[in-house]
Amino acid sequence: MTTPLLAIERLTRDYTLRGAGSTPRSLRAVDDVSLDVAAGSIVAVVGESGCGKSTLARIVMALDRPTGGTVRLGGDDLFALSPKALARKRRDFQMVFQDPYGSLNPRHSVGRIVAEPLHLLDDAPRGRDRQALVARALEDVGLPARAAERYPHEFSGGQRQRIAIARALITNPKLVVADEAVSALDLSIQAQILRLILSLRDRHGLTVLFITHNIGVVDEIADRVGVMRAGRLVETGPVREVLDHPREEYTRTLLAAEPTLAVLGRRARRG
């Protein structure tokens, strides 16, 4: 059996809630979650707001620590690594955030923004080599190389998300975590970004953990899907199996609530 690129095992995350004059109480945001992501695949985690999926994404990105369980990337337990080793490992996993407006520094040129993760490379290119790498990254996401000289406010929301994707890809990572990466965009722009993600997977063997609250977006962009509710994965499996023959009532409820977005997923697949 092939070892998965990303292996999440028995993951939990507890938070302590403290209110003025009240007794502290514990909230379990992620509850015994296990999930494998094969290299070159797109695996979606879908659920309503507050179900724990973004907390899961932050833990996979080692932006938060779990209360229990492990996250292995390429066989390495991220939370067993020393700070220095984890810093080196970060070149292998990058994130695309939800907000295409707030995730890009408005004071920096697009070229500087896209080049930000290069500091993770021991042999980071400089000068013209760096400029050429930024240009290739921009062209890879459908933007002209000259976009590097401009600033975020000069671009639309969809174009800004392409810039964010270029930034995520510049270190040639093994894994990209996309946390609600299309939810802030209009439907037609969502379809364009979905097509781009599929194209990048097909051209580069990109592996994606795709976090979303829209089950229709999952339709055919993902190879596998996990349905998350109240911190737990209640159903997982191949996307066609889960969406066409859901076992759980909660999955059927999500499908009933998002009927129009199923068209979006099919449109992305057809290109």
Tab-separated table of N, CA and C in Angstrom, residues 4 13 17 20 41 53 66 91-92 106 109 141-142 170-171 194 208 211 213 216 224:
chain	number	residue	atom	x	y	z
A	4	PRO	N	0.746	7.591	2.190
A	4	PRO	CA	0.184	8.887	1.798
A	4	PRO	C	1.186	10.009	2.002
A	13	ARG	N	-8.012	18.881	19.024
A	13	ARG	CA	-7.576	20.226	19.457
A	13	ARG	C	-8.611	20.782	20.411
A	17	LEU	N	-12.119	28.122	27.068
A	17	LEU	CA	-12.889	29.350	26.928
A	17	LEU	C	-13.062	29.986	28.292
A	20	ALA	N	-15.879	36.563	31.373
A	20	ALA	CA	-15.816	37.394	32.588
A	20	ALA	C	-16.738	36.823	33.664
A	41	SER	N	-3.169	14.122	-5.404
A	41	SER	CA	-4.624	14.096	-5.292
A	41	SER	C	-5.148	15.416	-4.723
A	53	LYS	N	-13.039	22.799	10.521
A	53	LYS	CA	-12.218	22.524	9.334
A	53	LYS	C	-11.062	23.516	9.180
A	66	PRO	N	-1.705	20.619	17.927
A	66	PRO	CA	-2.817	19.783	18.370
A	66	PRO	C	-2.700	19.444	19.853
A	91	ARG	N	9.091	24.698	3.332
A	91	ARG	CA	9.140	24.837	1.879
A	91	ARG	C	8.261	23.791	1.197
A	92	ASP	N	7.964	22.699	1.911
A	92	ASP	CA	7.204	21.594	1.323
A	92	ASP	C	5.694	21.748	1.452
A	106	PRO	N	-0.649	45.305	0.841
A	106	PRO	CA	-0.897	46.325	-0.183
A	106	PRO	C	0.311	47.224	-0.449
A	109	SER	N	5.000	45.208	-3.830
A	109	SER	CA	4.726	44.866	-5.229
A	109	SER	C	4.361	43.388	-5.319
A	141	VAL	N	0.010	30.734	-13.340
A	141	VAL	CA	-1.363	30.913	-12.860
A	141	VAL	C	-2.166	31.829	-13.775
A	142	GLY	N	-1.641	32.081	-14.974
A	142	GLY	CA	-2.397	32.833	-15.971
A	142	GLY	C	-2.263	34.333	-15.901
A	170	ILE	N	5.662	28.894	-5.405
A	170	ILE	CA	6.998	29.288	-5.850
A	170	ILE	C	8.108	28.430	-5.252
A	171	THR	N	7.869	27.801	-4.099
A	171	THR	CA	8.881	26.911	-3.523
A	171	THR	C	8.727	25.472	-4.013
A	194	LEU	N	-11.169	27.237	-9.764
A	194	LEU	CA	-11.257	25.769	-9.690
A	194	LEU	C	-10.577	25.139	-10.900
A	208	VAL	N	-3.396	18.764	-3.027
A	208	VAL	CA	-4.178	19.845	-2.425
A	208	VAL	C	-5.096	19.300	-1.336
A	211	ILE	N	-10.228	23.077	1.691
A	211	ILE	CA	-11.175	23.308	2.776
A	211	ILE	C	-12.308	24.197	2.267
A	213	HIS	N	-16.874	25.269	2.747
A	213	HIS	CA	-18.199	25.030	3.328
A	213	HIS	C	-19.219	24.700	2.238
A	216	GLY	N	-21.041	21.837	-3.080
A	216	GLY	CA	-21.110	21.850	-4.531
A	216	GLY	C	-19.771	22.132	-5.193
A	224	ARG	N	-11.272	12.807	-3.370
A	224	ARG	CA	-11.885	12.260	-2.164
A	224	ARG	C	-12.416	13.423	-1.332
